[in-house]
Coordinates of C-alpha atoms (C1' of nucleotides) in Angstrom, one line a residue:
Chain D
M16 CA -15.3 -14.2 -3.5
L17 CA -16.7 -11.4 -1.3
D18 CA -19.5 -12.8 0.7
R19 CA -21.3 -9.5 1.1
N20 CA -20.7 -9.6 4.9
M21 CA -17.4 -11.3 5.4
L22 CA -15.7 -10.3 8.6
S23 CA -12.0 -9.8 8.9
N24 CA -9.9 -11.7 11.4
T25 CA -9.6 -8.4 13.4
A26 CA -13.4 -8.4 13.6
Y27 CA -13.4 -12.0 15.0
V28 CA -10.7 -11.2 17.5
I29 CA -12.8 -8.3 18.8
L30 CA -15.8 -10.5 19.1
G31 CA -13.6 -13.1 20.8
I32 CA -12.3 -10.6 23.4
L33 CA -15.8 -9.1 23.9
Q34 CA -17.2 -12.6 24.5
K35 CA -15.2 -12.6 27.8
G36 CA -16.9 -9.4 28.9
P37 CA -17.5 -5.8 27.7
T38 CA -14.5 -3.6 27.1
S39 CA -13.2 -0.4 25.3
G40 CA -11.2 -0.3 22.1
Y41 CA -8.2 0.8 24.2
D42 CA -8.5 -2.3 26.4
I43 CA -9.0 -4.6 23.4
K44 CA -5.7 -3.5 22.0
S45 CA -3.8 -4.2 25.3
K46 CA -5.6 -7.5 25.8
V47 CA -4.6 -8.7 22.3
D48 CA -1.1 -7.5 22.8
M49 CA -0.8 -9.3 26.1
S50 CA -2.4 -12.6 25.1
A51 CA -2.5 -13.2 21.4
R52 CA 0.7 -11.5 20.4
F53 CA 2.4 -14.7 19.3
F54 CA 0.0 -15.2 16.4
F55 CA -1.9 -12.0 16.0
T56 CA -1.5 -8.2 16.3
A57 CA -3.8 -5.3 15.8
S58 CA -3.3 -1.5 15.9
Y59 CA -5.7 1.2 16.9
G60 CA -6.0 2.1 13.2
Q61 CA -7.7 -1.3 12.7
I62 CA -9.6 -1.6 16.0
Y63 CA -11.5 1.6 16.2
P64 CA -12.9 1.6 12.6
E65 CA -13.7 -2.1 13.0
L66 CA -15.7 -1.4 16.2
K67 CA -17.8 1.1 14.3
R68 CA -18.4 -1.4 11.5
L69 CA -19.3 -4.2 14.0
E70 CA -21.7 -1.9 15.8
K71 CA -23.4 -0.9 12.5
S72 CA -23.9 -4.6 11.7
G73 CA -25.4 -5.2 15.1
L74 CA -22.8 -7.7 16.2
I75 CA -21.7 -5.5 19.1
A76 CA -23.3 -2.7 21.0
G77 CA -21.5 0.3 22.5
T78 CA -22.3 2.2 25.7
E79 CA -20.9 5.5 26.8
R80 CA -19.4 5.4 30.2
L81 CA -17.8 8.3 31.8
N82 CA -15.4 8.2 34.7
G83 CA -15.4 11.9 35.6
R84 CA -15.2 13.8 32.4
R85 CA -13.2 11.1 30.5
A86 CA -15.4 9.4 27.9
R87 CA -15.0 5.7 27.4
T88 CA -17.1 3.6 25.1
E89 CA -17.6 0.1 26.3
Y90 CA -18.7 -2.5 23.7
A91 CA -20.6 -5.6 24.5
I92 CA -21.1 -8.6 22.2
T93 CA -24.7 -9.2 21.1
S94 CA -26.3 -12.6 20.5
T95 CA -25.9 -12.1 16.8
G96 CA -22.2 -11.5 17.4
R97 CA -22.0 -14.6 19.5
E98 CA -23.5 -16.6 16.7
A99 CA -21.1 -15.2 14.2
L100 CA -18.2 -16.1 16.4
L101 CA -19.4 -19.6 17.0
E102 CA -19.9 -20.1 13.3
W103 CA -16.4 -18.8 12.6
L104 CA -14.9 -21.3 15.1
R105 CA -16.4 -24.2 13.2
T106 CA -14.9 -23.1 9.9
P107 CA -11.6 -24.5 8.6
S108 CA -8.6 -22.1 8.9
A109 CA -5.9 -20.6 6.7
G110 CA -2.4 -21.9 7.1
I111 CA 0.3 -20.4 9.3
D112 CA 1.7 -17.2 7.8
V113 CA 5.2 -16.4 9.1
R114 CA 7.3 -13.4 8.2
D115 CA 10.8 -13.5 9.5
E116 CA 13.2 -10.9 8.3
G117 CA 16.0 -12.3 10.4
L118 CA 15.7 -15.7 8.8
L119 CA 15.6 -14.1 5.4
K120 CA 18.9 -12.4 6.1
F121 CA 20.4 -15.7 7.2
F122 CA 19.0 -17.4 4.1
F123 CA 20.7 -14.9 1.8
G124 CA 24.0 -14.9 3.6
G125 CA 25.5 -17.4 1.2
K126 CA 28.2 -15.0 -0.1
L127 CA 29.4 -14.2 3.5
D128 CA 32.4 -15.9 4.9
R129 CA 32.1 -18.3 7.8
D130 CA 32.8 -15.7 10.5
D131 CA 30.4 -13.2 9.1
L132 CA 27.7 -15.9 8.8
L133 CA 28.3 -17.0 12.4
A134 CA 28.1 -13.3 13.5
R135 CA 24.7 -13.1 11.7
I136 CA 23.4 -16.2 13.5
E137 CA 24.6 -14.9 16.8
A138 CA 22.8 -11.6 16.1
L139 CA 19.7 -13.5 15.1
R140 CA 19.8 -15.5 18.3
A141 CA 20.4 -12.4 20.4
E142 CA 17.4 -10.7 18.8
R143 CA 15.1 -13.6 19.5
V144 CA 16.3 -13.9 23.1
A145 CA 15.6 -10.2 23.5
D146 CA 12.2 -10.5 21.9
L147 CA 11.4 -13.3 24.2
E148 CA 12.6 -11.4 27.2
R149 CA 10.3 -8.4 26.2
I150 CA 7.3 -10.7 25.7
R151 CA 8.0 -12.4 29.0
E152 CA 8.0 -9.1 30.8
I153 CA 4.7 -8.2 29.3
S154 CA 3.1 -11.6 30.0
R155 CA 4.1 -11.6 33.6
C156 CA 1.2 -9.4 34.6
V157 CA -1.3 -11.0 32.3
P158 CA -3.3 -13.7 34.0
D159 CA -6.2 -11.5 35.2
E160 CA -8.7 -14.2 34.8
A161 CA -6.0 -16.8 33.9
D162 CA -8.1 -18.9 31.7
E163 CA -6.8 -22.2 30.5
L164 CA -6.7 -21.3 26.8
Q165 CA -4.7 -18.2 27.5
L166 CA -2.1 -20.3 29.3
A167 CA -2.1 -22.8 26.5
V168 CA -1.3 -20.1 23.9
L169 CA 1.3 -18.6 26.1
D170 CA 2.8 -22.1 26.3
Y171 CA 2.7 -22.2 22.5
G172 CA 4.4 -18.9 22.1
F173 CA 7.2 -19.5 24.5
G174 CA 7.8 -23.0 23.1
L175 CA 8.0 -21.5 19.7
Y176 CA 10.7 -19.1 20.7
D177 CA 12.4 -22.0 22.5
Y178 CA 12.4 -23.8 19.3
V179 CA 13.7 -20.9 17.3
I180 CA 16.6 -20.2 19.7
D181 CA 17.5 -23.9 19.8
W182 CA 17.6 -23.8 16.0
C183 CA 20.0 -20.9 16.2
D184 CA 22.2 -22.9 18.5
R185 CA 22.1 -25.9 16.2
M186 CA 23.1 -23.6 13.3
L187 CA 26.0 -22.2 15.4
T188 CA 27.4 -25.7 16.0
R189 CA 26.7 -26.7 12.4
F190 CA 28.4 -23.7 10.7
G191 CA 30.8 -22.9 13.5
S192 CA 32.8 -25.3 15.5
R193 CA 34.9 -28.1 13.9
E194 CA 34.3 -30.4 16.9
E195 CA 30.6 -30.7 15.9
S196 CA 30.1 -34.1 17.4
E197 CA 30.7 -32.8 20.9
F198 CA 27.3 -31.2 20.9
P199 CA 24.9 -34.1 20.1
V200 CA 21.7 -33.1 18.3
D201 CA 19.1 -34.9 20.3
R202 CA 15.8 -34.1 18.6
W203 CA 16.2 -35.1 15.0
N204 CA 18.9 -35.3 12.5
P205 CA 19.1 -32.0 10.7
D206 CA 21.2 -33.4 7.8
D207 CA 18.4 -35.6 6.7
V208 CA 15.6 -33.1 6.2
L209 CA 13.2 -35.3 4.3
T210 CA 13.2 -38.6 6.2
L211 CA 12.1 -37.0 9.4
L212 CA 8.7 -36.2 7.8
Q213 CA 7.7 -39.9 8.0
T214 CA 7.9 -39.6 11.8
V215 CA 5.8 -36.5 11.9
G216 CA 3.3 -37.1 9.2
G217 CA 2.7 -40.8 9.6
G218 CA 2.0 -40.5 13.3
D219 CA -1.3 -41.0 15.1
T220 CA -3.8 -39.2 12.9
P221 CA -6.9 -41.2 12.3
P222 CA -7.4 -42.0 8.6
T223 CA -9.7 -39.4 7.1
Chain T
M18 CA 11.0 7.6 8.6
L19 CA 11.1 7.2 4.8
D20 CA 14.7 7.1 3.8
R21 CA 14.0 8.3 0.2
N22 CA 15.3 5.0 -1.2
M23 CA 14.3 2.4 1.4
L24 CA 13.8 -1.0 -0.2
S25 CA 11.0 -3.4 0.8
N26 CA 11.8 -6.9 1.9
T27 CA 10.4 -8.1 -1.4
A28 CA 13.1 -6.1 -3.1
Y29 CA 15.8 -7.7 -0.9
V30 CA 14.5 -11.1 -1.6
I31 CA 14.7 -10.5 -5.3
L32 CA 18.2 -9.3 -4.9
G33 CA 19.0 -12.3 -2.8
I34 CA 17.6 -14.7 -5.4
L35 CA 19.4 -12.9 -8.2
Q36 CA 22.7 -13.0 -6.3
K37 CA 22.6 -16.8 -7.1
G38 CA 22.3 -16.1 -10.8
P39 CA 20.1 -14.3 -13.3
T40 CA 16.4 -15.3 -13.5
S41 CA 13.0 -14.2 -14.7
G42 CA 10.2 -12.8 -12.5
Y43 CA 8.3 -16.1 -13.0
D44 CA 11.3 -18.1 -11.8
I45 CA 11.8 -15.8 -8.8
K46 CA 8.3 -16.5 -7.7
S47 CA 8.7 -20.3 -7.9
K48 CA 12.1 -20.2 -6.2
V49 CA 10.7 -18.2 -3.3
D50 CA 7.8 -20.5 -3.0
M51 CA 10.0 -23.5 -2.9
S52 CA 12.7 -22.3 -0.6
A53 CA 11.6 -19.4 1.6
R54 CA 7.9 -20.3 2.0
F55 CA 8.3 -20.9 5.7
F56 CA 9.1 -17.3 6.4
F57 CA 8.3 -15.3 3.3
T58 CA 5.9 -15.3 0.4
A59 CA 5.5 -13.0 -2.6
S60 CA 3.0 -12.8 -5.4
Y61 CA 3.4 -11.7 -9.0
G62 CA 1.6 -8.6 -8.1
Q63 CA 4.5 -7.6 -6.0
I64 CA 7.4 -9.1 -7.9
Y65 CA 6.8 -7.6 -11.4
P66 CA 6.4 -4.0 -10.3
E67 CA 9.3 -4.4 -7.9
L68 CA 11.5 -5.7 -10.7
K69 CA 10.7 -2.5 -12.7
R70 CA 11.6 -0.3 -9.7
L71 CA 14.8 -2.1 -9.0
E72 CA 15.9 -1.8 -12.6
K73 CA 15.1 1.9 -12.6
S74 CA 17.3 2.3 -9.5
G75 CA 20.1 0.4 -11.2
L76 CA 20.2 -2.4 -8.7
I77 CA 19.4 -5.0 -11.3
A78 CA 19.5 -5.1 -15.1
G79 CA 17.1 -6.9 -17.4
T80 CA 17.9 -8.7 -20.6
E81 CA 15.3 -9.9 -23.1
R82 CA 15.8 -13.5 -24.0
L83 CA 13.5 -15.3 -26.4
N84 CA 13.0 -19.0 -26.6
G85 CA 11.2 -19.2 -29.9
R86 CA 8.6 -16.5 -29.9
R87 CA 8.1 -16.6 -26.1
A88 CA 9.6 -13.5 -24.5
R89 CA 11.4 -13.8 -21.2
T90 CA 13.2 -11.1 -19.3
E91 CA 16.1 -12.3 -17.3
Y92 CA 17.3 -10.0 -14.6
A93 CA 20.8 -9.9 -13.2
I94 CA 22.0 -8.2 -10.1
T95 CA 24.4 -5.3 -10.5
S96 CA 27.4 -4.4 -8.3
T97 CA 25.3 -1.6 -6.7
G98 CA 22.6 -4.2 -6.0
R99 CA 25.1 -6.5 -4.4
E100 CA 26.3 -3.7 -2.2
A101 CA 22.7 -2.9 -1.1
L102 CA 22.1 -6.6 -0.3
L103 CA 25.3 -6.9 1.7
E104 CA 24.4 -3.7 3.6
W105 CA 21.0 -5.0 4.4
L106 CA 22.4 -8.3 5.7
R107 CA 24.4 -6.4 8.3
T108 CA 21.4 -4.5 9.6
P109 CA 19.4 -5.6 12.6
S110 CA 16.0 -7.3 11.8
A111 CA 12.4 -6.9 12.8
G112 CA 10.9 -9.6 15.1
I113 CA 9.0 -12.6 13.9
D114 CA 5.6 -11.9 12.7
V115 CA 3.2 -14.8 12.8
R116 CA -0.4 -14.9 11.8
D117 CA -2.2 -18.1 12.7
E118 CA -6.0 -18.2 12.2
G119 CA -6.2 -21.7 13.5
L120 CA -4.6 -20.8 16.8
L121 CA -6.9 -17.8 17.0
K122 CA -9.9 -20.1 16.8
F123 CA -8.4 -22.3 19.5
F124 CA -7.8 -19.3 21.7
F125 CA -11.4 -18.1 21.5
G126 CA -12.9 -21.5 21.9
G127 CA -13.5 -20.9 25.6
K128 CA -17.2 -21.2 25.4
L129 CA -17.1 -24.5 23.7
D130 CA -17.6 -27.7 25.6
R131 CA -14.7 -30.2 26.0
D132 CA -15.7 -32.4 23.1
D133 CA -16.1 -29.4 20.7
L134 CA -12.7 -28.0 21.8
L135 CA -11.1 -31.3 21.3
A136 CA -12.6 -31.5 17.8
R137 CA -11.2 -28.1 17.1
I138 CA -7.7 -29.1 18.2
E139 CA -7.9 -32.3 16.1
A140 CA -8.9 -30.2 13.1
L141 CA -6.1 -27.8 13.7
R142 CA -3.6 -30.7 13.9
A143 CA -5.0 -32.2 10.8
E144 CA -4.7 -28.9 8.9
R145 CA -1.1 -28.5 10.0
V146 CA -0.3 -32.1 9.0
A147 CA -1.8 -31.5 5.6
D148 CA 0.1 -28.2 5.2
L149 CA 3.3 -30.0 6.0
E150 CA 2.5 -32.7 3.6
R151 CA 1.9 -30.2 0.8
I152 CA 5.1 -28.3 1.6
R153 CA 7.0 -31.6 1.8
E154 CA 5.7 -32.5 -1.7
I155 CA 6.9 -29.2 -3.1
S156 CA 10.3 -29.3 -1.4
R157 CA 11.1 -32.8 -2.6
C158 CA 12.2 -31.5 -6.0
V159 CA 13.9 -28.4 -4.7
P160 CA 17.6 -28.9 -4.2
D161 CA 18.8 -27.8 -7.7
E162 CA 22.0 -26.4 -6.4
A163 CA 21.3 -27.7 -2.9
D164 CA 23.1 -25.0 -1.0
E165 CA 23.7 -25.4 2.7
L166 CA 21.6 -22.4 3.7
Q167 CA 18.6 -23.7 1.7
L168 CA 18.8 -27.0 3.6
A169 CA 19.2 -25.1 6.9
V170 CA 15.9 -23.1 6.4
L171 CA 14.1 -26.2 5.2
D172 CA 15.3 -27.8 8.5
Y173 CA 13.9 -24.8 10.3
G174 CA 10.5 -25.0 8.6
F175 CA 10.0 -28.7 9.0
G176 CA 11.1 -28.4 12.6
L177 CA 8.6 -25.6 13.1
Y178 CA 5.7 -27.7 11.9
D179 CA 7.1 -30.6 14.0
Y180 CA 6.8 -28.3 17.0
V181 CA 3.3 -27.1 16.1
I182 CA 2.0 -30.6 15.6
D183 CA 3.6 -31.7 18.9
W184 CA 1.9 -28.8 20.6
C185 CA -1.5 -29.9 19.3
D186 CA -0.8 -33.4 20.6
R187 CA 0.1 -32.0 24.0
M188 CA -3.1 -30.0 24.0
L189 CA -5.1 -33.1 23.1
T190 CA -3.8 -34.9 26.1
R191 CA -4.1 -31.9 28.3
F192 CA -7.7 -31.1 27.4
G193 CA -8.8 -34.6 26.5
S194 CA -7.8 -37.7 28.4
R195 CA -8.3 -38.1 32.1
E196 CA -5.2 -40.4 32.4
E197 CA -3.0 -37.5 31.5
S198 CA 0.1 -38.8 33.4
E199 CA 0.3 -41.8 31.1
F200 CA 1.7 -39.5 28.4
P201 CA 4.8 -37.9 29.8
V202 CA 5.7 -34.5 28.5
D203 CA 9.4 -34.8 27.9
R204 CA 10.5 -31.4 26.6
W205 CA 9.3 -29.0 29.2
N206 CA 6.5 -28.6 31.7
P207 CA 3.6 -26.9 30.0
D208 CA 1.9 -26.2 33.3
D209 CA 4.6 -23.9 34.4
V210 CA 4.8 -21.4 31.6
L211 CA 6.9 -18.8 33.3
T212 CA 9.7 -20.8 35.0
L213 CA 10.9 -22.4 31.8
L214 CA 12.0 -19.0 30.5
Q215 CA 15.0 -19.0 32.9
T216 CA 16.3 -22.0 31.1
V217 CA 15.9 -20.4 27.7
G218 CA 16.8 -16.8 28.4
G219 CA 19.6 -17.4 30.9
G220 CA 21.5 -19.8 28.7
D221 CA 24.7 -19.3 26.9
T222 CA 24.5 -15.8 25.4
P223 CA 27.6 -13.7 26.0
P224 CA 26.8 -10.6 28.1
T225 CA 26.2 -7.7 25.8
Chain W
dG25 C1' 4.5 21.3 36.8
dG26 C1' 5.6 17.4 34.1
dC27 C1' 5.2 12.7 32.8
dA28 C1' 2.9 8.4 32.1
dT29 C1' -1.2 6.4 31.0
dC30 C1' -6.1 6.4 29.6
dA31 C1' -8.9 7.2 25.6
dT32 C1' -10.5 8.0 20.8
dG33 C1' -9.8 8.7 16.4
dT34 C1' -8.0 9.8 11.3
dA35 C1' -5.2 10.4 7.1
dA36 C1' -1.4 9.0 4.6
dC37 C1' 1.1 5.5 3.5
dA38 C1' 2.9 0.7 2.8
dT39 C1' 2.1 -3.8 1.8
dG40 C1' 0.1 -7.7 -0.1
dT41 C1' -3.7 -10.6 -2.5
dT42 C1' -7.0 -11.8 -6.1
dA43 C1' -8.9 -11.8 -10.2
dC44 C1' -8.3 -11.0 -14.6
dA45 C1' -6.1 -10.4 -19.4
dT46 C1' -3.1 -12.2 -22.8
dG47 C1' -0.6 -15.4 -25.4
dA48 C1' 3.2 -18.9 -26.3
dT49 C1' 5.0 -23.6 -25.6
dT50 C1' 5.0 -28.2 -23.9
dT51 C1' 2.9 -32.4 -22.4
dT52 C1' -0.7 -35.8 -22.5
Chain A
dA7 C1' -7.1 -31.0 -29.2
dA8 C1' -7.0 -30.2 -24.5
dA9 C1' -4.6 -29.2 -20.4
dA10 C1' -0.7 -27.8 -18.0
dT11 C1' 2.8 -24.7 -17.6
dC12 C1' 5.6 -20.7 -19.0
dA13 C1' 5.5 -15.9 -19.0
dT14 C1' 4.2 -11.0 -18.1
dG15 C1' 1.5 -7.8 -16.4
dT16 C1' -2.4 -4.6 -14.1
dA17 C1' -6.5 -2.9 -11.5
dA18 C1' -9.2 -3.4 -7.6
dC19 C1' -9.3 -4.6 -3.4
dA20 C1' -8.0 -5.9 1.4
dT21 C1' -5.2 -5.3 5.1
dG22 C1' -2.2 -3.2 8.2
dT23 C1' 1.1 0.5 10.2
dT24 C1' 2.7 5.1 11.4
dA25 C1' 2.3 9.5 12.5
dC26 C1' -0.4 12.7 14.1
dA27 C1' -4.2 15.3 16.7
dT28 C1' -6.8 15.8 20.9
dG29 C1' -7.7 15.9 25.6
dA30 C1' -8.5 13.9 30.5
dT31 C1' -6.8 11.7 34.6
dG32 C1' -3.4 10.0 38.0
dC33 C1' 1.0 10.1 40.0
dC34 C1' 5.6 11.9 41.5

DNA sequence: GGCATCATGTAACATGTTACATGATTTT
DNA sequence: AAAATCATGTAACATGTTACATGATGCC
């Protein structure tokens, strides 16, 4: 299955960032952290080796710039790199891959009594709110060039957390209060998990 | 940072499944796939070695059962295992970790013209609808014991896809049609990414 | 002077997937 | 009799994180 020169997602992310202008490995990391953190992360341990590999393959080219005595290697995407990126964009993607330890703990809380379970959900909610707060803080200073797609994925990310926190709230009313009907569930009926799919799946997609 | 006997999430998931009753490695895999797939996955390459480790640590105990000549090792959780699981449940969790190649491609589609970008969003939406359809098919036969928490996380997962597909639709109207105002965005205003956070973050959490 | 940040990197480790091997049983 | 599924496992690989090392520059 190894296509002799398959690139990793990290590689494409680097190409994607570089497409917007030349940058250093250090800056790539912070740009990814600030803009793509809702659906991708990368550490220096991945970025720096990948930059070397991409340069060796001729998809990017590095230039030494020194401000004073501080060395800084700025990488620029080559035309081959641009082609590789464009080709990747046209390719079908893998599914969403979510890892959520908090939800895992909720899921296995079956032997807990009600109060303990509620405390767990409250904790989960609080964690998510805190996560969101942290991300919000980071994102505040982002829009350097404020491109449309960057705003769109921010929108995606914040909305995602909005959904997750709402779900926590729904679970709190569902497992907590006895006067459940006081808090109407407006979006869809959580007790009927399977029927809602008709609404979602049978919508407005053109027949393939 | 290595606490000499730190367990991986895979280990806890195994304990969690086993808490509901003894099972084989094979069954653990299918149970995880059917119930936790929205926020966790595990392959045989992880499960079988982990079962050995957990047995060596005394958190689970295996028994050979044979139906005919087909060997099957059924593992049961021990009281030590139950304790470990309970302790883990009380511990704070890591944040959500999402990997989304499709969104990554959308994000880097800045150099594409409108029509190409729209085609990409349509493709993304179609992929998600297909994913959901596949998961729905799998989940149909799930509720063996139909526990509440299992339904709750199914609810979570389907709602998540619901959100993602809705987001795609919003992006289609946002980047596509000129008569944008004809399709009112009911949930929250996507053009004002930052102000909505007040509504989410400043809600009904008790002051910590 | 001391701290934060800029800047680059690596080695060890942890985690996770894929492909393969093996063979029994059940279903079509 | 073929195909699907049950059942267990491993080796190679791919991916990703953490901790560390190094040193310059800018700011209080």
